Short mmCIF file of C-alpha atoms in Angstrom, two decimals:
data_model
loop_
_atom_site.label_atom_id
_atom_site.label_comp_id
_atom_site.label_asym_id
_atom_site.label_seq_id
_atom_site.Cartn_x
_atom_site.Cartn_y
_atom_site.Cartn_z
CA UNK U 20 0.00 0.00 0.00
CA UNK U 21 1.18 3.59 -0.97
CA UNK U 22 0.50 7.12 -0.56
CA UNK U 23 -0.13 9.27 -3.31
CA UNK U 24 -1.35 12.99 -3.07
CA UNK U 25 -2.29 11.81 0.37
CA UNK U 26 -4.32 8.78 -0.76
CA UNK U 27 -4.13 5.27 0.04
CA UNK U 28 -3.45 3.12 -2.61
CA UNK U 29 -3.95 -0.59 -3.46
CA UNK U 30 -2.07 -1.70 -6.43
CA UNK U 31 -4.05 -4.61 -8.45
CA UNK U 32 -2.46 -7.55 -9.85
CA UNK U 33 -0.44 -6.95 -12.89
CA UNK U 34 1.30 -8.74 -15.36
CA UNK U 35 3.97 -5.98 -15.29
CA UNK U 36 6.79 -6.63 -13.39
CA UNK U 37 7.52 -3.47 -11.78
CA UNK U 38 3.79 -2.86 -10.79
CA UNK U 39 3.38 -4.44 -6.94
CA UNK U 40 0.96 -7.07 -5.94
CA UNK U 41 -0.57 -6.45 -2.88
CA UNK U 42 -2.91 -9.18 -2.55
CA UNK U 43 -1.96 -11.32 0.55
CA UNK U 44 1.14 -13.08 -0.54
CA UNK U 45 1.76 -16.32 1.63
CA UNK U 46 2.47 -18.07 -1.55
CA UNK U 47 6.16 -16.34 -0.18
CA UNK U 48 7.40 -19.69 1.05
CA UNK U 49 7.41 -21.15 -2.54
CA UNK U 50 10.56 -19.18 -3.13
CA UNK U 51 12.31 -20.93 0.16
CA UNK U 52 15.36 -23.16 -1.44
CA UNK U 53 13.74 -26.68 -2.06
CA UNK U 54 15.10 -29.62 0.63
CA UNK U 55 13.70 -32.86 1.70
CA UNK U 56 12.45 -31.37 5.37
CA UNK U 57 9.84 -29.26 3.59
CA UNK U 58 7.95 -32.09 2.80
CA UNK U 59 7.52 -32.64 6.84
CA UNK U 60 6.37 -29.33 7.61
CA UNK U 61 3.24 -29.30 9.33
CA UNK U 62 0.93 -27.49 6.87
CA UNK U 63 2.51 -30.28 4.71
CA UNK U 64 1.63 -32.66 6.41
CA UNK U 65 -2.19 -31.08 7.09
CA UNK U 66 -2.45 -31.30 3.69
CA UNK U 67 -1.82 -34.96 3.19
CA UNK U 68 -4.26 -35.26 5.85
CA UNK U 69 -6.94 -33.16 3.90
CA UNK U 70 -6.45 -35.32 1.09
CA UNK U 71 -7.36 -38.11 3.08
CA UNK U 72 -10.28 -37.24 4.94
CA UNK U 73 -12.29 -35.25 2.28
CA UNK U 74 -12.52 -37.99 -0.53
CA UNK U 75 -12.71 -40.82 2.23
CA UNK U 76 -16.44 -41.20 2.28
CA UNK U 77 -16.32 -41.66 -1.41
CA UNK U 78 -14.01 -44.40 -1.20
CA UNK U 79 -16.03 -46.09 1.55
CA UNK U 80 -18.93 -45.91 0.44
CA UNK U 81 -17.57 -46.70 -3.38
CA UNK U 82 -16.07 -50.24 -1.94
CA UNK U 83 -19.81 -51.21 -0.95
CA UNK U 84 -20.67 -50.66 -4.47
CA UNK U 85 -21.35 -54.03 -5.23
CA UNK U 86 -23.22 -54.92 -2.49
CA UNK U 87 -25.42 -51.91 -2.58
CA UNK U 88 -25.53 -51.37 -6.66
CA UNK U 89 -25.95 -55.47 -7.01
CA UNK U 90 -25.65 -56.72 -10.52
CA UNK U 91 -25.79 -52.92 -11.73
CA UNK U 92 -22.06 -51.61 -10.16
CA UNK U 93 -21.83 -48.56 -12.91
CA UNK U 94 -24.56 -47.22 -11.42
CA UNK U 95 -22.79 -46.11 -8.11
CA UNK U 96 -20.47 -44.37 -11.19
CA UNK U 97 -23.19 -42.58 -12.73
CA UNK U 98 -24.47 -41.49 -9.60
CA UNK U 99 -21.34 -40.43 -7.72
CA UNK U 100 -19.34 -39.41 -10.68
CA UNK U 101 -22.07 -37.45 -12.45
CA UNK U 102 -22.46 -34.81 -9.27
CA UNK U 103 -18.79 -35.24 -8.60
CA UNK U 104 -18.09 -33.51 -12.32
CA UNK U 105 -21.25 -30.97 -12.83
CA UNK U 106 -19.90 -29.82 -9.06
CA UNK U 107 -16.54 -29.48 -9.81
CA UNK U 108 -17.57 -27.61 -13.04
CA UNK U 109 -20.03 -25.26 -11.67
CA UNK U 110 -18.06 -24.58 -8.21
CA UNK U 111 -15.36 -22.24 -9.11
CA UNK U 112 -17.36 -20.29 -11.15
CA UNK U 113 -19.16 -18.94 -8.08
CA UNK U 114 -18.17 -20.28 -5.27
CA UNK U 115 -15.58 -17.19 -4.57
CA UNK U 116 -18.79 -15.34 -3.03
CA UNK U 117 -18.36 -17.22 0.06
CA UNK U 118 -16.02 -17.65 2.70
CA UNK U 119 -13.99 -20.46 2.98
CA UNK U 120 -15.04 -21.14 6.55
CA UNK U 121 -18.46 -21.83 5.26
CA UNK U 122 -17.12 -24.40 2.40
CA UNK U 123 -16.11 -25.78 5.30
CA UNK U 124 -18.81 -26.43 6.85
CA UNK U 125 -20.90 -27.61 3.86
CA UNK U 126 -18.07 -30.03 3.13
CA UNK U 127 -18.71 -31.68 6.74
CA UNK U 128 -22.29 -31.49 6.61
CA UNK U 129 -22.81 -33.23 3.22
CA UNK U 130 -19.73 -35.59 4.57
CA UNK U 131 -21.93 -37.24 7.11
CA UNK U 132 -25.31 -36.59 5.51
CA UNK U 133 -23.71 -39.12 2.63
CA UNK U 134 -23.04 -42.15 5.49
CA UNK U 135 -26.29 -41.72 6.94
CA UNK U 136 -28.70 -41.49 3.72
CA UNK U 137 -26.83 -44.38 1.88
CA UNK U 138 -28.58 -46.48 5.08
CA UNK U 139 -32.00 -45.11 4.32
CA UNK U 140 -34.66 -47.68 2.90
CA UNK U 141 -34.67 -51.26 1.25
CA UNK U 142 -34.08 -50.28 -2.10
CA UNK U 143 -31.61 -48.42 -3.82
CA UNK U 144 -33.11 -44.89 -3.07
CA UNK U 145 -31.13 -44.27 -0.13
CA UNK U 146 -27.72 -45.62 -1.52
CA UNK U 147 -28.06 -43.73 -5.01
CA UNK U 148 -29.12 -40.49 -2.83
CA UNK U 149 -25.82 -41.18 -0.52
CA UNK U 150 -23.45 -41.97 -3.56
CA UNK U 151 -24.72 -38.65 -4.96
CA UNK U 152 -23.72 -36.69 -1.60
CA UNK U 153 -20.75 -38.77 -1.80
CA UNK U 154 -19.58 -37.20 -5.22
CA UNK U 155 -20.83 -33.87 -4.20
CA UNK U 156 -18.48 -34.17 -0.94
CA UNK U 157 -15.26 -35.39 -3.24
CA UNK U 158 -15.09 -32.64 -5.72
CA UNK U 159 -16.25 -30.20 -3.46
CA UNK U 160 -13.46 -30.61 -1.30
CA UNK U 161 -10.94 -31.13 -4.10
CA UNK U 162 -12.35 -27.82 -4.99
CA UNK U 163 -11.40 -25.96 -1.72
CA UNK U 164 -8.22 -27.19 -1.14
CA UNK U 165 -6.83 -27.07 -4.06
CA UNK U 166 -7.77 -23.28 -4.28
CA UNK U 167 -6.56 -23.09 -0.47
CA UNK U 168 -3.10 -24.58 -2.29
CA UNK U 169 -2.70 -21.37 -3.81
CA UNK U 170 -1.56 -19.58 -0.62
CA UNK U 171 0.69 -22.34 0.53
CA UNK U 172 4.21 -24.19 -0.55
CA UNK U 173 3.93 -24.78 -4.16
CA UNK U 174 4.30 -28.52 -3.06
CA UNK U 175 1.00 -28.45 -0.76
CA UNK U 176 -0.61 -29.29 -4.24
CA UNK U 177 1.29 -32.20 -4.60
CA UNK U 178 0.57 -33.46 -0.70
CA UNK U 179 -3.10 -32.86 -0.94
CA UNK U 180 -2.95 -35.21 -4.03
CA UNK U 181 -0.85 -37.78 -2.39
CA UNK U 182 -2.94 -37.69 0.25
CA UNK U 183 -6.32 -38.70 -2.22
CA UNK U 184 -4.45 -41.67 -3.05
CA UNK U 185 -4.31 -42.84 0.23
CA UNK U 186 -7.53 -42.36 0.69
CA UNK U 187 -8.15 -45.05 -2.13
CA UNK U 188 -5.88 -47.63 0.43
CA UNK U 189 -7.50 -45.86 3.74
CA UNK U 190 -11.00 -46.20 2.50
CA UNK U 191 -11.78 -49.92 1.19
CA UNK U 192 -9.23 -51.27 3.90
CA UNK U 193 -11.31 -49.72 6.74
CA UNK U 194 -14.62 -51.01 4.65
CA UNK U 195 -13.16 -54.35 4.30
CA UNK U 196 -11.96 -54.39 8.56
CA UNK U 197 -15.66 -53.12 9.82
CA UNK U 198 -17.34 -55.06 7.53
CA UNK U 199 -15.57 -58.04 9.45
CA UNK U 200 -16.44 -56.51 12.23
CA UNK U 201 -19.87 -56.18 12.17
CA UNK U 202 -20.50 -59.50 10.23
CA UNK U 203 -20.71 -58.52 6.47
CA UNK U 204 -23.23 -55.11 7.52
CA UNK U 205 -22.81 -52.93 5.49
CA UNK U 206 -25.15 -50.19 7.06
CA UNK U 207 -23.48 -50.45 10.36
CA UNK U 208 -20.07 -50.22 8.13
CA UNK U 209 -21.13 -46.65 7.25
CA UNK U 210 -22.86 -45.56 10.41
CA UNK U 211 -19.38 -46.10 12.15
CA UNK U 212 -17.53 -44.11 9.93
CA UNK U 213 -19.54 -41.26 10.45
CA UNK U 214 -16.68 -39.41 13.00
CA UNK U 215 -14.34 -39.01 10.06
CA UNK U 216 -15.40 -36.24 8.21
CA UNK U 217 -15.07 -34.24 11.79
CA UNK U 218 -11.39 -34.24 11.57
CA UNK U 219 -11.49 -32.05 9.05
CA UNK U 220 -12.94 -28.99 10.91
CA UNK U 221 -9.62 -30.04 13.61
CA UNK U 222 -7.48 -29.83 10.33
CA UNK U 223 -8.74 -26.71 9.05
CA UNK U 224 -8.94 -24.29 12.28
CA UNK U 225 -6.41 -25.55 14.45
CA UNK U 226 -3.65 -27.44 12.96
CA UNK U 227 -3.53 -25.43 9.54
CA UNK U 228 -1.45 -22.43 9.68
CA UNK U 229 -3.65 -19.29 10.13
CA UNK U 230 -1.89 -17.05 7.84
CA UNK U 231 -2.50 -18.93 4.78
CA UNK U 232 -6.29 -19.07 5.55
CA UNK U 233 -6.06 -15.38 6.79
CA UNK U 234 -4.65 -14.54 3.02
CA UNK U 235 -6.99 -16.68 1.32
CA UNK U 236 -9.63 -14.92 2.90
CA UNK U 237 -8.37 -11.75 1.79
CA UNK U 238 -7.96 -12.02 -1.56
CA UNK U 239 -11.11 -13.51 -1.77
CA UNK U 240 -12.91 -10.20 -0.50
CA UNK U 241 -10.28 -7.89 -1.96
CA UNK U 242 -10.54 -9.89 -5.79
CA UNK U 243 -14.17 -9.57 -5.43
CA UNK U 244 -14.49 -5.81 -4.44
CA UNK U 245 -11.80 -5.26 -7.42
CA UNK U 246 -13.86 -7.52 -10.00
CA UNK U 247 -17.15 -5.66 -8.73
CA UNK U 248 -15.86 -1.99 -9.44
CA UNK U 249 -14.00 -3.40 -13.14
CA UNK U 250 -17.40 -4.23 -14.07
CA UNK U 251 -18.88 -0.87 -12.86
CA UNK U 252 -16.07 0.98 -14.64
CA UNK U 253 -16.60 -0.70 -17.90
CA UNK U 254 -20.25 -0.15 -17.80
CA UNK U 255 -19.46 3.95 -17.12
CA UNK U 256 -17.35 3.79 -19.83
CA UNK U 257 -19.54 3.02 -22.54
CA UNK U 258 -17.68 0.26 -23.93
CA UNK U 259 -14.02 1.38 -23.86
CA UNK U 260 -11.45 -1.21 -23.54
CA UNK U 261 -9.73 0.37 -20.82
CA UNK U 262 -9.85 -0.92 -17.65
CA UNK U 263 -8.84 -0.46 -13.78
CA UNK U 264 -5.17 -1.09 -12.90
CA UNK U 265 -5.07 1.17 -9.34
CA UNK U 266 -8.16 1.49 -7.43
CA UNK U 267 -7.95 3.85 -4.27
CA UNK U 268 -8.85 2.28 -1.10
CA UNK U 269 -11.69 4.51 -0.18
CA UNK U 270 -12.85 3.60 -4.00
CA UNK U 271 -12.92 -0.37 -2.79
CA UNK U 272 -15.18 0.72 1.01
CA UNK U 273 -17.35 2.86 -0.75
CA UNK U 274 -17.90 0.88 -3.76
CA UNK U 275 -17.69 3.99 -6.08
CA UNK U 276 -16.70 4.02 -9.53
CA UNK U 277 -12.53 4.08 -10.09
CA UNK U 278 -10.94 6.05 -12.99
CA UNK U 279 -10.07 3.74 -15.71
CA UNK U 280 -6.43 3.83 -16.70
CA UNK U 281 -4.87 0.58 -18.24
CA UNK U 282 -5.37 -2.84 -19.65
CA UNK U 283 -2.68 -4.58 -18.71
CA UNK U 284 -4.37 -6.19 -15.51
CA UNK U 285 -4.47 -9.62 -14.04
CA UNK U 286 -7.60 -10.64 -12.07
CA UNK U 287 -10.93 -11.17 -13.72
CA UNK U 288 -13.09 -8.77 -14.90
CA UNK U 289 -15.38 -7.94 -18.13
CA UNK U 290 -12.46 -8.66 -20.43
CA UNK U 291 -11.33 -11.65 -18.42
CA UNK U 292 -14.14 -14.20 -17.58
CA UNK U 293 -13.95 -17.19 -15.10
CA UNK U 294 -15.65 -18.93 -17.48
CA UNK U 295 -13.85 -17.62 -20.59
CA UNK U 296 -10.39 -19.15 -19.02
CA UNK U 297 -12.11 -22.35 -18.53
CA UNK U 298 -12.99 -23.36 -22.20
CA UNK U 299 -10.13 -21.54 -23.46
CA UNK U 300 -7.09 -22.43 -21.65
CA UNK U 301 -8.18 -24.98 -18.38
CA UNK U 302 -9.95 -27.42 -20.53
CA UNK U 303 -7.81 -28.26 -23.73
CA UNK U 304 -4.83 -28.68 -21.74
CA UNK U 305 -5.66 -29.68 -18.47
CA UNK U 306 -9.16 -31.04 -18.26
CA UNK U 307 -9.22 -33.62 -21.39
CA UNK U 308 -6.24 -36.05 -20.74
CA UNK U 309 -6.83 -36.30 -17.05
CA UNK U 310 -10.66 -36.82 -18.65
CA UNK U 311 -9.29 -39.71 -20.88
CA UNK U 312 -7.42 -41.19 -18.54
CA UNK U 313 -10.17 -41.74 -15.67
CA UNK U 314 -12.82 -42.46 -17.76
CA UNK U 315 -10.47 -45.51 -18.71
CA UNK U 316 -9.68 -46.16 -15.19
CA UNK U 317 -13.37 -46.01 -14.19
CA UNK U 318 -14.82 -48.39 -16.87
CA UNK U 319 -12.16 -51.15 -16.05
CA UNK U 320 -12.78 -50.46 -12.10
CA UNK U 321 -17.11 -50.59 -12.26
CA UNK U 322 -17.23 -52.42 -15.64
CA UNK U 323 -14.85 -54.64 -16.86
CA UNK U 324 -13.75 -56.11 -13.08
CA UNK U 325 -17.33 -57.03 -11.61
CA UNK U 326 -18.15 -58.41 -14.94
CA UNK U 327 -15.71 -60.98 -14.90
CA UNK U 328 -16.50 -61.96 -11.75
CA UNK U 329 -20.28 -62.91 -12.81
CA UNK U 330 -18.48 -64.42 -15.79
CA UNK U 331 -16.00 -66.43 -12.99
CA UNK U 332 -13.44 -65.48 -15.80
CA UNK U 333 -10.67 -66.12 -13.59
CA UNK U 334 -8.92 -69.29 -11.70
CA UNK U 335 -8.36 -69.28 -7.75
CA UNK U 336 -10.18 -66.00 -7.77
CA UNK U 337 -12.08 -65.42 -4.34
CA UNK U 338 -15.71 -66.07 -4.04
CA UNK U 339 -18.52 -63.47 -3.23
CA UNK U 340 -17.95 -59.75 -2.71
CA UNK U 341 -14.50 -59.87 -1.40
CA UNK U 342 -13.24 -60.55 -5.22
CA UNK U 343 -14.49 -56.95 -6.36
CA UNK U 344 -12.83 -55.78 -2.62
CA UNK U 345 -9.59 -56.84 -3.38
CA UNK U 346 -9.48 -55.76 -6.92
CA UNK U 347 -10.73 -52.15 -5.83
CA UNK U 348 -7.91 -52.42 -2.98
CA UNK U 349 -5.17 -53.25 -5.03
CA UNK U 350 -6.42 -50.27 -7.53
CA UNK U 351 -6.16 -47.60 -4.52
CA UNK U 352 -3.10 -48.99 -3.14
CA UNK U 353 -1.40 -48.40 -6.81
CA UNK U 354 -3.21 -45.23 -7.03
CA UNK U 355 -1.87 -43.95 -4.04
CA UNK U 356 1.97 -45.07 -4.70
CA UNK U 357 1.30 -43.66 -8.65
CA UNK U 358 0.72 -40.15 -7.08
CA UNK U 359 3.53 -40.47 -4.20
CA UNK U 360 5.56 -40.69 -7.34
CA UNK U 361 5.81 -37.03 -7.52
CA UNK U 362 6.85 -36.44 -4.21
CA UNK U 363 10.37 -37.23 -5.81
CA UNK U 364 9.82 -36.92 -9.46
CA UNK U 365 7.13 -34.74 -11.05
CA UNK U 366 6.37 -36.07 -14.44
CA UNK U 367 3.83 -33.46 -15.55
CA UNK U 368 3.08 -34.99 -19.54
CA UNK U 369 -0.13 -35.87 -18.77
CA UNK U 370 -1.12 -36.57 -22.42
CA UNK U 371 1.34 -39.48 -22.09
CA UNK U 372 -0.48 -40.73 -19.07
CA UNK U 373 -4.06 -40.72 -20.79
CA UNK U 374 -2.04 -42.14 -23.74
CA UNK U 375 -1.20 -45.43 -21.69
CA UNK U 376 -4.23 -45.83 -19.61
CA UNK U 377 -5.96 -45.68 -23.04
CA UNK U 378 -3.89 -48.83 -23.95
CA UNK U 379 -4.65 -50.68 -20.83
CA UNK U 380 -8.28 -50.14 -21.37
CA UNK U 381 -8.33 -51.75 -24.80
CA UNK U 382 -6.26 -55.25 -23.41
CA UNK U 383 -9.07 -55.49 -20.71
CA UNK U 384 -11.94 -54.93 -23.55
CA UNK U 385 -9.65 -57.65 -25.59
CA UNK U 386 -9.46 -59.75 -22.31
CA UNK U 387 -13.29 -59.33 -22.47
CA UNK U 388 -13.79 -61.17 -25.51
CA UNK U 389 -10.57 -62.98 -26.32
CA UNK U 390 -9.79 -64.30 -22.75
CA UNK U 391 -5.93 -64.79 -22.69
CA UNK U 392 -5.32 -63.71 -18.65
CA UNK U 393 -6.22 -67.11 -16.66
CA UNK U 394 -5.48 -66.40 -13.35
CA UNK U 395 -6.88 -63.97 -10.87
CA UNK U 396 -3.19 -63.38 -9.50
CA UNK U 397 -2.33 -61.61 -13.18
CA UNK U 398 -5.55 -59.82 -13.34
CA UNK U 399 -5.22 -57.85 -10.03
CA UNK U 400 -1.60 -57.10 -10.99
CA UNK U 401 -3.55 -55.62 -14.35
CA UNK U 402 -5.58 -53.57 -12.17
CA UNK U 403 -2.59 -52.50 -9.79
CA UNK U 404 -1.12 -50.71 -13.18
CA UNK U 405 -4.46 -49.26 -13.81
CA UNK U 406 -4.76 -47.51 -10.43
CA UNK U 407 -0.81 -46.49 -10.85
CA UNK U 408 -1.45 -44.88 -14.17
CA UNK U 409 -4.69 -42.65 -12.97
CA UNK U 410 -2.80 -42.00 -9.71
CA UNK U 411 -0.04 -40.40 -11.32
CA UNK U 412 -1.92 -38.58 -13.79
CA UNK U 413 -3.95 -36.97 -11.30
CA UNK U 414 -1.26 -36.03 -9.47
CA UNK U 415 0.67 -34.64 -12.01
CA UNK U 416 -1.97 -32.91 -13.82
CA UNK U 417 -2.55 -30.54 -10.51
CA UNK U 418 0.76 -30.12 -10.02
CA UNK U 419 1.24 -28.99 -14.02
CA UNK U 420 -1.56 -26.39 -13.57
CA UNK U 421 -0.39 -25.16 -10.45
CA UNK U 422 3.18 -24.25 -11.70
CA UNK U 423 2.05 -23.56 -15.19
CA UNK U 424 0.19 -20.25 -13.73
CA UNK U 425 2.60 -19.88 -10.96
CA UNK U 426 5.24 -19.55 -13.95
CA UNK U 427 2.99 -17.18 -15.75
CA UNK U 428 3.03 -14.74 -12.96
CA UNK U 429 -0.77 -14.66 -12.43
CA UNK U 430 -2.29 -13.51 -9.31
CA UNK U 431 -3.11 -15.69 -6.34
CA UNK U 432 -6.73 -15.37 -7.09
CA UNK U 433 -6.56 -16.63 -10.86
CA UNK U 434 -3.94 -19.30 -9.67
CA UNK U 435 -6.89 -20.43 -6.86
CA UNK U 436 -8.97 -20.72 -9.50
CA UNK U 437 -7.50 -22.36 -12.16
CA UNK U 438 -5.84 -25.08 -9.76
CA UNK U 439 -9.45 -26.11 -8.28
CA UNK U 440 -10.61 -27.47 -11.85
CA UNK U 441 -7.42 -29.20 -11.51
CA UNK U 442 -9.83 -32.22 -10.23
CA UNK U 443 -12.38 -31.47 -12.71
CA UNK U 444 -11.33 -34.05 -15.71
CA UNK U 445 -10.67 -36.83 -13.07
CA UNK U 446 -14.67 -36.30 -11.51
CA UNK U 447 -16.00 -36.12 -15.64
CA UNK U 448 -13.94 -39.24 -16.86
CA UNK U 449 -15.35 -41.65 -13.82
CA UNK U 450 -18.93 -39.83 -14.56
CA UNK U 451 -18.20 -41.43 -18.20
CA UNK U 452 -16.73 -44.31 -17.64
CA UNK U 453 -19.12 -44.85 -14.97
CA UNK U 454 -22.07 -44.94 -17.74
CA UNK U 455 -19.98 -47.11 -20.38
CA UNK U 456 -19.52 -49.44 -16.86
CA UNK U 457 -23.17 -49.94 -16.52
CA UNK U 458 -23.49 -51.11 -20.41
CA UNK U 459 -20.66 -53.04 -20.30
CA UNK U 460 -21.39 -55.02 -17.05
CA UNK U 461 -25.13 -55.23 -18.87
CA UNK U 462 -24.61 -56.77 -22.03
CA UNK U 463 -21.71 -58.68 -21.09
CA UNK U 464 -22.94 -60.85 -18.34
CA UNK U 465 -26.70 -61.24 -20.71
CA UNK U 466 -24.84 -62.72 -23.73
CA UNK U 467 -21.46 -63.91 -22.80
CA UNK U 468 -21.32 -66.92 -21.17
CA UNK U 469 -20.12 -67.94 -18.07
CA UNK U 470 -16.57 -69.88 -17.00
CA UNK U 471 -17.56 -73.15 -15.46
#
């Protein structure tokens, strides 16, 4: 903040480098020298932790798919992964007219609501209500955090993904040790499990640093009192394509009308649309190979793996639910270790990574038809690859968008939003895949016929 004729200044965002950014600027520590300790920091290791909790009633509830969704697995797909996408979509485009305190909240809320409701009824009512929260609680949270990532070590990004993996090993192996438990109930499975989403609010207000929230906080207000008077000034100024660069501070209480003065601006405003970076620049490079590579993952997960269970395509595979278990375990296991892989490497081509899930998919569809895997041993090693491949493209792709607009100098605000659609192809390929699961798993287990 400056003085200037004895008024108080606030300097917007800029693409020029000698104009001052003073938007709340924790995003300091990303120019600390790298080392291995950083990675043990405590907002580090909150953010694992985030990544944990906030997907894990997905992933429990998504392990009793089979036994809720019987016969019809794709449709816990279709359910979850449909929400999951249209609410990572829609999110960021508005969701920057609320606090992040109250994301918060609604994250918890819809957290436990989704345990409770899949219990509801007889029928699949309650479960395909549940699976719906459950989606809705996913990419929600992916959404916040990932903007939250904005204000913290670059590498939070990378942590918070990490952490979803494990969440795909946490989740189905504390399904699979409560369902022992509690004899093979699967209601009384999710009932217990409500008192996990609650760690999040301990994550979030005490052990997260407060600065970072503090600054995320602030931009959020300041970026939307500065978008507010852009659009003001561009309507006063009957369609000039000048626009606000320096707006005064009594100009951002008041809400009056700022002096237009140059173009060169960062920020969104009526030349610079949320939704105008989305299809331009987010989706063709971020959004459609981490879409190509879930849907893959997803239709081999819900589709292709129950299916050749009903078909008993495999020898020495286990009997009942606990083959689908296992598969789905081995799956998050290799998802998790795919996206630890960028704790020490980052490997940020993430067409290459929808290139070879796209390859794996067509050997299972071949395996389908042409059956040439025998045992179940070499089919859940086939599924441990699968899980590896989305977990590292997931990984990477957040990481890619993070540092692509952290290289391009863009303020903390744009950076926010751009990295929460970082989730967005991941939540629209299993919505996908999810459908072409249900068809699969349909036609396949009417016509083909069973192994004796």
């Amino acid at each position: 903040m400056e003085k200037e004729n004895g008024t108080a200044m606030v300097q917007l965002p800029t693409l020029n480098p000698t104009l001052q950014d003073e938007l709340p600027q924790t995003g300091v520590h990303e120019l600390q020298q790298e080392n291995w300790r950083e990675w043990f920091g405590k907002d580090m290791i909150t953010f694992l932790l985030l990544g944990l909790i906030v997907p894990l009633p997905n992933m429990i509830v998504m392990t009793g798919a089979n036994v809720m969704f019987v016969g019809i697995t794709g449709v816990f797909g279709v359910c979850m992964s449909v929400t999951a996408a249209f609410t990572s979509f829609a999110t960021p485009l508005f969701i920057h007219h609320f606090s992040y305190n109250t994301r918060v909240l609604v994250g918890i809320t819809a957290s436990v609501l989704c345990f409770i409701i899949c219990t509801l009824g007889t029928g699949v009512t309650g479960p395909a209500v549940g699976t719906v929260l459950a989606g809705f609680v996913y990419a929600f949270g992916s959404n916040l955090y990932l903007a939250v990532a904005a204000f913290y070590n670059k590498k939070s990004v990378i942590m918070f993904s990490v952490g979803s993996g494990l969440s795909a090993v946490v989740g189905p192996a504390l399904y699979i040790g409560f369902m022992q438990a509690f004899k093979n109930n699967w209601r009384t499975t999710f009932l217990v499990s409500i008192p996990f989403p609650f760690i999040q609010a301990l994550l979030w207000w005490v052990v997260l640093s407060r600065e970072g929230r503090t600054a995320a906080e602030q931009t959020r207000r300041f970026a939307n009192r500065r978008d507010s008077l852009r659009y003001k000034s561009d309507a006063s100024s009957d369609g000039s394509s000048t626009r606000t660069n320096s707006i005064t501070e009594n100009e951002l209480e008041n809400g009056s009308s700022p002096t237009p003065v140059d173009d060169s601006q960062q920020g969104f405003g009526p030349g610079r649309t949320r939704i105008g970076m989305f299809w331009k620049r987010i989706l063709p490079k971020y959004v459609l190979p981490l879409f190509l590579c879930t849907m893959g993952a997803m239709f081999t997960l819900t589709g292709l793996a129950p299916t050749f269970q009903s078909l008993n395509s495999f020898q020495k595979a286990p009997k009942g639910d606990l083959n689908f278990q296992l598969e789905f375990f081995a799956y998050g296991c290799a998802q998790f270790l795919g996206a630890t892989i960028a704790i020490f490497r980052a490997l940020p081509m993430i067409w290459a990574w929808a290139g070879l899930q796209c390859v794996i998919v067509v050997i299972g569809i071949v395996q389908l038809f042409s059956p040439f895997l025998t045992y179940y041993a070499v089919w859940m090693v086939f599924m441990f690859i699968v899980g590896g491949v989305v977990g590292g493209a997931v990984t990477n792709t957040n990481y890619k968008v993070a540092e692509d607009f952290r290289k391009s100098g863009e303020s903390e605000d744009v950076r926010a939003f751009a990295m929460s659609y970082g989730s967005l192809g991941n939540f629209a390929g299993d919505a996908i895949g999810g459908a072409l699961a249900v068809a699969v798993q349909t036609l396949a287990v009417a016509h083909l016929p069973v192994r004796p």
